[in-house]
Short mmCIF file of C-alpha atoms in Angstrom, two decimals:
data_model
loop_
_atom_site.label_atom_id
_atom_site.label_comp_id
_atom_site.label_asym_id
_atom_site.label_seq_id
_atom_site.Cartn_x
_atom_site.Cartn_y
_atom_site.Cartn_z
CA UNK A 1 0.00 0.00 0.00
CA UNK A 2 1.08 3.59 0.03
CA UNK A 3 3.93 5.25 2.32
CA UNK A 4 3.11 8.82 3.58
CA UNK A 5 5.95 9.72 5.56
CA UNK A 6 6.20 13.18 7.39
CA UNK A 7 9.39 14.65 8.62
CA UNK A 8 10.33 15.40 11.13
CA UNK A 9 8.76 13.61 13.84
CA UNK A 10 9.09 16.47 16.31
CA UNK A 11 9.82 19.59 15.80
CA UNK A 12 10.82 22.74 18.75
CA UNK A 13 10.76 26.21 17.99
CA UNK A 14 11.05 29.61 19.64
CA UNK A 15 8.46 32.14 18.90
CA UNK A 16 9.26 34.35 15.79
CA UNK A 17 11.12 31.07 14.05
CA UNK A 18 10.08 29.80 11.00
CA UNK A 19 9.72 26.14 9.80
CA UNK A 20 9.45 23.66 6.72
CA UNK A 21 7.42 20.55 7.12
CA UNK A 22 7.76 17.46 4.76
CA UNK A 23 5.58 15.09 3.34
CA UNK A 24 6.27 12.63 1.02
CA UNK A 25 4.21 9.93 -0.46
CA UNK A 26 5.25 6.39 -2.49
CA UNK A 27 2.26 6.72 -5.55
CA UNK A 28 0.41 8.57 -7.42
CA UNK A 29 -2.31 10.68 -5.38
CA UNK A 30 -5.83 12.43 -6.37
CA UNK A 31 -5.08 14.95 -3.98
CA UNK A 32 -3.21 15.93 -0.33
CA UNK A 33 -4.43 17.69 2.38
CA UNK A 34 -2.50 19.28 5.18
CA UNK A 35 -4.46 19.41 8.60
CA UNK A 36 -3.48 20.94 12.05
CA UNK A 37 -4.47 19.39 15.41
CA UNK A 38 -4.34 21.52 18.23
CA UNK A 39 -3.68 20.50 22.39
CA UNK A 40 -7.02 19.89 22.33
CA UNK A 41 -7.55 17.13 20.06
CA UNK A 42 -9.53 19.46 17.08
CA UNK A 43 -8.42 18.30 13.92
CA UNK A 44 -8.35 21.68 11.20
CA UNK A 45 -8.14 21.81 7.39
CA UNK A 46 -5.62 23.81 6.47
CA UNK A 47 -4.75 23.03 3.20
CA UNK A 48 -6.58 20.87 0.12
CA UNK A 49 -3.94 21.04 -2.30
CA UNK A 50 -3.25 18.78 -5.27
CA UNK A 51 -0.18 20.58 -6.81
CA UNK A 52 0.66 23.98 -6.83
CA UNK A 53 1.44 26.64 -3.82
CA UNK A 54 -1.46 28.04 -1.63
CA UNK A 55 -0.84 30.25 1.13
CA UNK A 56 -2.57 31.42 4.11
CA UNK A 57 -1.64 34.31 6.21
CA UNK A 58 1.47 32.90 8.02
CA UNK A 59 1.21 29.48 6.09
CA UNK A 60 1.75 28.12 2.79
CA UNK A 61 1.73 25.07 1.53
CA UNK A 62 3.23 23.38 -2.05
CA UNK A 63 2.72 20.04 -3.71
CA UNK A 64 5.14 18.93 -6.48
CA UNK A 65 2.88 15.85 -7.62
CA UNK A 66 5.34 14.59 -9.87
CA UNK A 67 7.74 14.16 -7.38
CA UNK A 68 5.68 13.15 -4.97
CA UNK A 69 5.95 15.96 -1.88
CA UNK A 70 4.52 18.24 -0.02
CA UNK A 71 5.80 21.17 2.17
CA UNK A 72 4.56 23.21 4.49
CA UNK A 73 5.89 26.51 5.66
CA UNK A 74 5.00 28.18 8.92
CA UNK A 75 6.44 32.11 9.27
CA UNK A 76 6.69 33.77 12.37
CA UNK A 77 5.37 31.22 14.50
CA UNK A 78 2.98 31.84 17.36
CA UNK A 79 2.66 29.60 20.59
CA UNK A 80 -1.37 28.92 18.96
CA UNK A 81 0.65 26.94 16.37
CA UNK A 82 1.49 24.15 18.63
CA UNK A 83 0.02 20.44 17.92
CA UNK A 84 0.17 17.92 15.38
CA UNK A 85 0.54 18.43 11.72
CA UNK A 86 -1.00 15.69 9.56
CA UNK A 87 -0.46 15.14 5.90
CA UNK A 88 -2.72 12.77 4.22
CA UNK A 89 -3.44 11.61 1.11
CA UNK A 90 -6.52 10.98 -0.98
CA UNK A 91 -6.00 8.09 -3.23
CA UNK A 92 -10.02 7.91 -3.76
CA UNK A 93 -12.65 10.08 -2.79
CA UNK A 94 -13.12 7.24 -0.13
CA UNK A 95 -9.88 6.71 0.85
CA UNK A 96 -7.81 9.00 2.77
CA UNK A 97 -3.91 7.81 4.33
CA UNK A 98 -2.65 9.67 7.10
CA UNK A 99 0.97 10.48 7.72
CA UNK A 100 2.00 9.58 11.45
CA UNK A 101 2.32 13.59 11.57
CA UNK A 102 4.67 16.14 13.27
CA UNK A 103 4.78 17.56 16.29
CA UNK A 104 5.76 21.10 17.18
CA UNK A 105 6.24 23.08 19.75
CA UNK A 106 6.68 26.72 19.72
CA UNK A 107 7.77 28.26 22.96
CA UNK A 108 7.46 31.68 24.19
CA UNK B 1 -22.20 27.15 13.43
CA UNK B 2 -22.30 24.66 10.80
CA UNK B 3 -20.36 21.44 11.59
CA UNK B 4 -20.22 17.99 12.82
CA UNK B 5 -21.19 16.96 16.65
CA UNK B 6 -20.08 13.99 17.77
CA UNK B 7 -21.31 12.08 20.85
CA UNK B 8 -20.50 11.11 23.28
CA UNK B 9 -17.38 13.36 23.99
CA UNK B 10 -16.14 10.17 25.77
CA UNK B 11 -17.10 6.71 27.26
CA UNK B 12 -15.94 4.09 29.39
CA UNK B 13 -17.05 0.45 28.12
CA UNK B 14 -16.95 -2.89 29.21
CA UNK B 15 -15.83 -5.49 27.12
CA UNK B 16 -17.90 -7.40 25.63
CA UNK B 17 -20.58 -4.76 25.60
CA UNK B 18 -22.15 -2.96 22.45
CA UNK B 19 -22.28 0.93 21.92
CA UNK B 20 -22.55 3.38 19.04
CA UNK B 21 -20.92 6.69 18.47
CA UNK B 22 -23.12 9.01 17.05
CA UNK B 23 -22.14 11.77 14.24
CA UNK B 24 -24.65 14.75 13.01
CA UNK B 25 -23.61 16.72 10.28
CA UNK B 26 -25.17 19.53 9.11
CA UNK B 27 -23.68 20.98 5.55
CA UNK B 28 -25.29 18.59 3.48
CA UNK B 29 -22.13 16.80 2.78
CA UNK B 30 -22.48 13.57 0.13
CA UNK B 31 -19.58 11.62 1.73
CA UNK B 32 -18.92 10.84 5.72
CA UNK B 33 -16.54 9.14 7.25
CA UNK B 34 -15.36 7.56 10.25
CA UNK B 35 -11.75 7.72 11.66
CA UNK B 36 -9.85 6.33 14.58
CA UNK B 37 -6.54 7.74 16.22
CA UNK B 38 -3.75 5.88 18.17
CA UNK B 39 -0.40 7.43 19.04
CA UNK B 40 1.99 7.25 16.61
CA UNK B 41 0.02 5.82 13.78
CA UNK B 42 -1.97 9.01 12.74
CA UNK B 43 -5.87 8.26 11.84
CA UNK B 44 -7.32 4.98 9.82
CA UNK B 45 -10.36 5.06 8.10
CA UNK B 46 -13.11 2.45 9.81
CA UNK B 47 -16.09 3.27 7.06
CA UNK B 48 -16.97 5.57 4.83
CA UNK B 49 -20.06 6.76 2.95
CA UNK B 50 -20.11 7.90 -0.23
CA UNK B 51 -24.21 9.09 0.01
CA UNK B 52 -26.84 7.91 1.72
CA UNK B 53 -27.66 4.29 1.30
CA UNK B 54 -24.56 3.54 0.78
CA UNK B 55 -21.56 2.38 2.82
CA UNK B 56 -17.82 0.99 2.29
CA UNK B 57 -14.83 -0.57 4.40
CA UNK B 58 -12.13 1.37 4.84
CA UNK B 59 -8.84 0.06 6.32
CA UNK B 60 -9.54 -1.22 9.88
CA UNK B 61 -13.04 -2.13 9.40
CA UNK B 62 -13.10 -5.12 11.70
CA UNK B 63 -15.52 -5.46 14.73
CA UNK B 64 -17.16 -2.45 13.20
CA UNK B 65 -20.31 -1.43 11.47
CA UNK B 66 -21.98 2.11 10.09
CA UNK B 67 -25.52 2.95 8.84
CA UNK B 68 -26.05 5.87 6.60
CA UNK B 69 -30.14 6.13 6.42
CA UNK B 70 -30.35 9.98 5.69
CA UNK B 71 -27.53 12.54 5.04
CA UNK B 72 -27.08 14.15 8.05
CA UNK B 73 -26.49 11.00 10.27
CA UNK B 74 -23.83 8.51 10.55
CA UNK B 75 -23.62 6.07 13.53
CA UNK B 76 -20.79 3.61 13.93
CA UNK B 77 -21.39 0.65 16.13
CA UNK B 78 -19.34 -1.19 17.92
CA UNK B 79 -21.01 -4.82 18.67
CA UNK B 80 -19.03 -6.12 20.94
CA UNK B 81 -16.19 -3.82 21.88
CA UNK B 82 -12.74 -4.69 23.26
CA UNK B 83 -9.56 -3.37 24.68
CA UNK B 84 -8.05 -2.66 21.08
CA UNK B 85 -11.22 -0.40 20.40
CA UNK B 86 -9.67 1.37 22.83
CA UNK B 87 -8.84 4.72 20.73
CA UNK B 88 -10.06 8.32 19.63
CA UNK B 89 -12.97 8.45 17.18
CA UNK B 90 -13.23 10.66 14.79
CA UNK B 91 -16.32 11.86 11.83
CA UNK B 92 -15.20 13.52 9.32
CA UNK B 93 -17.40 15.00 6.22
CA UNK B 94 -16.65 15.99 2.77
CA UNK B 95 -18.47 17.51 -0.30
CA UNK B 96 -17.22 14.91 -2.43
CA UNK B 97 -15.04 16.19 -5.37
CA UNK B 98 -15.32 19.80 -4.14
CA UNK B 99 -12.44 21.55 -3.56
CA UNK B 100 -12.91 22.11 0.41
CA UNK B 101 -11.71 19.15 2.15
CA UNK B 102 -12.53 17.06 5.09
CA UNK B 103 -14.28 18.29 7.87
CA UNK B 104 -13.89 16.72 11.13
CA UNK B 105 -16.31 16.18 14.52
CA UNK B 106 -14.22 16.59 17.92
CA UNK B 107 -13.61 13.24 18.39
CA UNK B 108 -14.98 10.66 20.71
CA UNK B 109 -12.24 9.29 23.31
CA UNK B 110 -13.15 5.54 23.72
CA UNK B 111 -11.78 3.23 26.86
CA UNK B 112 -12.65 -0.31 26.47
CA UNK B 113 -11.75 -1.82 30.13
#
């Protein structure tokens, strides 16, 4: 079955630091979605992005399909950014694979 | 606001006995689906439904079932639960082939004792 492997596992940051999350993926994907899950468990869309660069405010995200990647870029990064970051892709519209994520922590 | 709800929040079960987690959305989503999450190996799809009436296995579909009789609502059940049904729960909903993603409840956090 497909990987989906997301580096790095954990991640520490000071406040103001910016940071590059991978993803990276063994087939061929419909499409890859980036998700944040905060201390409290809620699990947030952040990103639906099949190829190409989307940003939002601080973040950004960019999917080279062909080679089978995704980033995601955090700027300036706030304490509220701290949790899990999941990648996962959709290799159906009824199947969805998770990365095991990455965890950051920003401190103040 | 317009969402999922998920319930119950959490549970304590005994093994052996049945429960089901209930999920409400209200967008009008075609597809729903239900997720579980255990450290270090991200979420696994249970079931999913692509529209009412109809329902499919996703990867860890054992010792589970799902109904999807309307839109809004999709229960999974767990028939006779035990202590590796011990996990977080999650619904998630999606307009199928739109370009919004998955939406997902607040999980349910499931002890099977």
């Amino acid at each position: 079955g497909i990987q989906v492997e997301q580096s790095p596992p954990d991640l520490i940051l000071q406040e103001g630091a910016n940071s590059t999350l991978r993803c990276n993926f063994s087939d061929s994907v419909n499409n890859l979605q980036w998700f944040h899950q905060n201390p409290w468990g809620q699990l947030i869309n952040l990103f639906y992005i099949p190829s190409g660069t989307k940003q939002n405010g601080r973040l950004s995200a960019t999917t080279v399909a062909t080679e089978r990647y995704s980033l995601l870029y955090i700027s300036s990064s706030q304490t509220t950014d701290s949790g899990v970051y999941f990648c996962a892709v959709e290799l159906s519209v009824d199947d969805m694979r998770f990365g095991a994520g990455t965890r950051l922590t920003v401190k103040p | 606001t317009a969402g999922i709800t998920q319930a119950p929040t959490s549970q304590i079960l005994a093994a052996g006995r049945s429960m089901t987690l209930r999920c409400t959305q209200d967008m009008r989503h075609n597809a729903m689906y239900w997720y579980r999450q255990d450290l270090g190996l991200g979420l696994r799809l249970i079931h999913y439904s692509n529209t009412a009436g109809t329902t499919g296995k996703g990867e860890v579909p054992d010792g589970y079932s799902v109904s999807r009789a309307n839109t809004d609502d999709f229960p999974l059940t767990l028939a006779s639960a035990v202590p590796s049904q011990t996990s977080v729960y999650f619904c998630a909903s999606s307009d199928a082939g739109g370009v919004d993603g998955y939406t997902f409840g607040s999980g349910t956090r499931l002890t099977v004792v």
